[in-house]
């Protein structure tokens, strides 16, 4: 039987791990913040007390830093600094919704340091990496180096096309459809 976390007492360690895995997968894919899912996948109300307590748990905050921000894959194939700042800003806002929240010092110091040196304008620029995990454990990955603008040097930029992602999803879900092709 999975035990309740001794820090937040609102979720099991398995639920903590599932949340971190979900956050990491979305972070690596650079999911826009307006589409980001911050709570339990099976929850229809992400503002429920247990979801707020879970995301504000000190263990979760530490895991966000250790297994997302400072994960060896994130270090090697980093999303843009702008995206990291936006992710941390939204994460901290979620934590602050808890009635008796505490913020992890390392998380706040890193966020403030990065935010003070990063341009957060409306037009992202430069190259970044997006990672798409192909398995539940997130060991099988496809890493794409992308331009952050849709138009680059007068033509379509180096961005992932949504139609390509949908086609890949279709073939993953329907493996028989591609079995006779080379």
Short mmCIF file of C-alpha atoms in Angstrom, two decimals:
data_model
loop_
_atom_site.label_atom_id
_atom_site.label_comp_id
_atom_site.label_asym_id
_atom_site.label_seq_id
_atom_site.Cartn_x
_atom_site.Cartn_y
_atom_site.Cartn_z
CA UNK A 1 0.00 0.00 0.00
CA UNK A 2 1.34 3.42 -0.99
CA UNK A 3 1.88 5.76 1.95
CA UNK A 4 0.79 9.38 2.21
CA UNK A 5 3.55 11.93 1.82
CA UNK A 6 4.84 13.04 5.21
CA UNK A 7 5.24 16.61 3.89
CA UNK A 8 1.78 17.43 2.55
CA UNK A 9 -0.32 14.50 3.78
CA UNK A 10 -2.60 15.06 0.80
CA UNK A 11 -1.33 12.48 -1.68
CA UNK A 12 0.63 9.26 -1.93
CA UNK A 13 4.20 9.06 -3.17
CA UNK A 14 2.88 7.36 -6.29
CA UNK A 15 0.63 10.37 -6.95
CA UNK A 16 3.63 12.67 -6.43
CA UNK A 17 5.65 10.70 -8.98
CA UNK A 18 2.76 10.73 -11.48
CA UNK A 19 2.42 14.50 -11.15
CA UNK A 20 6.16 15.09 -11.60
CA UNK A 21 6.19 12.80 -14.64
CA UNK A 22 3.28 14.72 -16.16
CA UNK A 23 4.87 18.11 -15.46
CA UNK A 24 8.23 16.98 -16.89
CA UNK A 25 6.67 15.61 -20.08
CA UNK A 26 4.74 18.83 -20.70
CA UNK A 27 7.79 20.96 -19.81
CA UNK A 28 10.04 19.11 -22.26
CA UNK A 29 7.39 19.53 -24.98
CA UNK A 30 7.16 23.24 -24.16
CA UNK A 31 3.38 23.02 -23.84
CA UNK A 32 2.00 26.58 -23.78
CA UNK A 33 1.08 27.64 -20.25
CA UNK A 34 -2.58 28.14 -21.23
CA UNK A 35 -2.78 24.41 -22.04
CA UNK A 36 -0.56 23.14 -19.23
CA UNK A 37 -2.22 20.65 -16.86
CA UNK A 38 -1.00 21.29 -13.31
CA UNK A 39 -3.01 18.74 -11.36
CA UNK A 40 -4.03 15.12 -11.50
CA UNK A 41 -4.87 14.00 -15.04
CA UNK A 42 -8.10 12.38 -13.88
CA UNK A 43 -9.31 15.48 -12.08
CA UNK A 44 -11.85 17.74 -13.72
CA UNK A 45 -11.36 20.44 -11.08
CA UNK A 46 -7.68 21.37 -10.87
CA UNK A 47 -8.43 23.97 -8.20
CA UNK A 48 -9.61 21.38 -5.66
CA UNK A 49 -7.93 21.62 -2.26
CA UNK A 50 -6.05 18.33 -2.67
CA UNK A 51 -4.58 19.43 -6.02
CA UNK A 52 -3.48 22.76 -4.57
CA UNK A 53 -1.93 21.04 -1.54
CA UNK A 54 -0.22 18.49 -3.77
CA UNK A 55 1.42 21.02 -6.07
CA UNK A 56 2.51 23.17 -3.11
CA UNK A 57 4.15 20.23 -1.33
CA UNK A 58 7.81 20.90 -0.52
CA UNK A 59 8.69 17.46 -1.91
CA UNK A 60 7.06 18.37 -5.25
CA UNK A 61 8.89 21.70 -5.33
CA UNK A 62 12.21 19.94 -4.76
CA UNK A 63 11.42 17.35 -7.41
CA UNK A 64 10.53 20.08 -9.92
CA UNK A 65 14.02 21.50 -9.45
CA UNK A 66 15.85 18.15 -9.35
CA UNK A 67 13.98 16.08 -11.94
CA UNK A 68 12.75 18.78 -14.34
CA UNK A 69 14.82 21.98 -14.25
CA UNK A 70 18.18 20.34 -13.39
CA UNK A 71 17.47 16.97 -15.03
CA UNK A 72 20.47 15.92 -17.15
CA UNK A 73 18.24 15.82 -20.24
CA UNK A 74 16.97 19.36 -19.61
CA UNK A 75 20.57 20.57 -19.18
CA UNK A 76 21.66 18.98 -22.47
CA UNK A 77 18.52 19.81 -24.50
CA UNK A 78 17.23 22.93 -22.81
CA UNK A 79 14.01 24.64 -23.76
CA UNK A 80 14.32 28.39 -24.04
CA UNK A 81 15.12 30.40 -20.92
CA UNK A 82 11.92 32.33 -21.62
CA UNK A 83 9.90 29.11 -21.34
CA UNK A 84 11.68 28.06 -18.13
CA UNK A 85 10.86 31.44 -16.56
CA UNK A 86 7.20 31.20 -17.64
CA UNK A 87 6.96 27.63 -16.32
CA UNK A 88 8.43 28.58 -12.94
CA UNK A 89 6.29 31.74 -12.73
CA UNK A 90 3.09 29.72 -13.24
CA UNK A 91 4.28 26.95 -10.94
CA UNK A 92 5.03 29.43 -8.15
CA UNK A 93 1.61 31.04 -8.65
CA UNK A 94 0.00 27.62 -8.16
CA UNK A 95 2.04 26.99 -5.01
CA UNK A 96 1.04 30.38 -3.59
CA UNK A 97 -2.66 29.42 -3.81
CA UNK A 98 -2.22 26.99 -0.92
CA UNK A 99 -3.31 28.52 2.40
CA UNK A 100 -0.12 27.68 4.36
CA UNK A 101 2.39 27.49 1.55
CA UNK A 102 6.17 27.55 1.84
CA UNK A 103 8.36 28.18 -1.18
CA UNK A 104 11.55 26.21 -1.72
CA UNK A 105 14.52 28.60 -1.42
CA UNK A 106 16.43 27.02 -4.30
CA UNK A 107 13.39 27.29 -6.57
CA UNK A 108 12.87 30.99 -5.76
CA UNK A 109 16.56 31.89 -6.07
CA UNK A 110 16.81 30.15 -9.44
CA UNK A 111 13.59 31.74 -10.70
CA UNK A 112 14.55 35.28 -9.63
CA UNK A 113 18.06 34.91 -11.07
CA UNK A 114 16.83 33.60 -14.42
CA UNK A 115 13.91 36.04 -14.64
CA UNK A 116 16.21 38.99 -14.04
CA UNK A 117 18.41 38.04 -17.01
CA UNK A 118 15.76 36.78 -19.46
CA UNK A 119 13.73 38.83 -21.94
CA UNK A 120 10.08 37.85 -21.54
CA UNK A 121 8.70 39.81 -24.48
CA UNK A 122 5.87 38.63 -26.67
CA UNK A 123 8.04 37.45 -29.55
CA UNK A 124 10.25 34.51 -28.63
CA UNK A 125 13.43 34.20 -30.65
CA UNK A 126 16.35 31.87 -31.10
CA UNK A 127 16.71 28.11 -31.14
CA UNK A 128 15.50 25.74 -28.45
CA UNK A 129 14.85 22.04 -27.97
CA UNK A 130 11.53 20.24 -27.63
CA UNK A 131 11.49 16.67 -26.38
CA UNK A 132 8.69 14.21 -27.01
CA UNK A 133 8.69 11.16 -24.75
CA UNK A 134 7.51 8.02 -26.50
CA UNK A 135 7.07 5.79 -23.46
CA UNK A 136 5.55 6.10 -20.01
CA UNK A 137 8.95 6.08 -18.28
CA UNK A 138 10.18 8.87 -20.61
CA UNK A 139 13.34 6.98 -21.63
CA UNK A 140 12.54 6.81 -25.35
CA UNK A 141 12.61 10.37 -26.61
CA UNK A 142 12.62 12.34 -29.81
CA UNK A 143 14.47 15.64 -29.50
CA UNK A 144 13.86 18.41 -31.99
CA UNK A 145 15.89 21.58 -32.32
CA UNK A 146 13.47 24.32 -33.26
CA UNK A 147 13.29 27.95 -34.16
CA UNK A 148 10.86 29.70 -31.83
CA UNK A 149 9.35 31.88 -34.54
CA UNK A 150 6.91 30.59 -37.14
CA UNK A 151 8.46 32.65 -39.93
CA UNK A 152 12.23 32.74 -40.19
CA UNK A 153 14.33 34.37 -42.90
CA UNK A 154 11.29 34.87 -45.12
CA UNK A 155 10.02 31.29 -45.02
CA UNK A 156 8.45 28.87 -42.57
CA UNK A 157 10.68 28.42 -39.57
CA UNK A 158 12.09 25.27 -38.08
CA UNK A 159 9.05 24.44 -35.96
CA UNK A 160 7.11 21.28 -35.25
CA UNK A 161 3.97 21.21 -37.32
CA UNK A 162 0.86 20.18 -35.40
CA UNK A 163 -0.28 18.05 -38.34
CA UNK A 164 2.96 16.05 -38.11
CA UNK A 165 2.40 15.45 -34.39
CA UNK A 166 -1.17 14.31 -35.01
CA UNK A 167 -0.01 11.95 -37.77
CA UNK A 168 2.67 10.48 -35.49
CA UNK A 169 0.07 9.99 -32.72
CA UNK A 170 -2.21 8.24 -35.21
CA UNK A 171 0.52 5.76 -36.18
CA UNK A 172 1.46 5.13 -32.55
CA UNK A 173 -2.18 4.35 -31.75
CA UNK A 174 -2.68 2.29 -34.93
CA UNK A 175 0.50 0.24 -35.42
CA UNK A 176 -1.15 -2.06 -37.97
CA UNK A 177 -1.54 0.84 -40.39
CA UNK A 178 2.21 1.08 -40.97
CA UNK A 179 3.23 -2.59 -40.88
CA UNK A 180 3.47 -3.09 -44.66
CA UNK A 181 5.49 0.04 -45.45
CA UNK A 182 9.24 0.49 -45.67
#
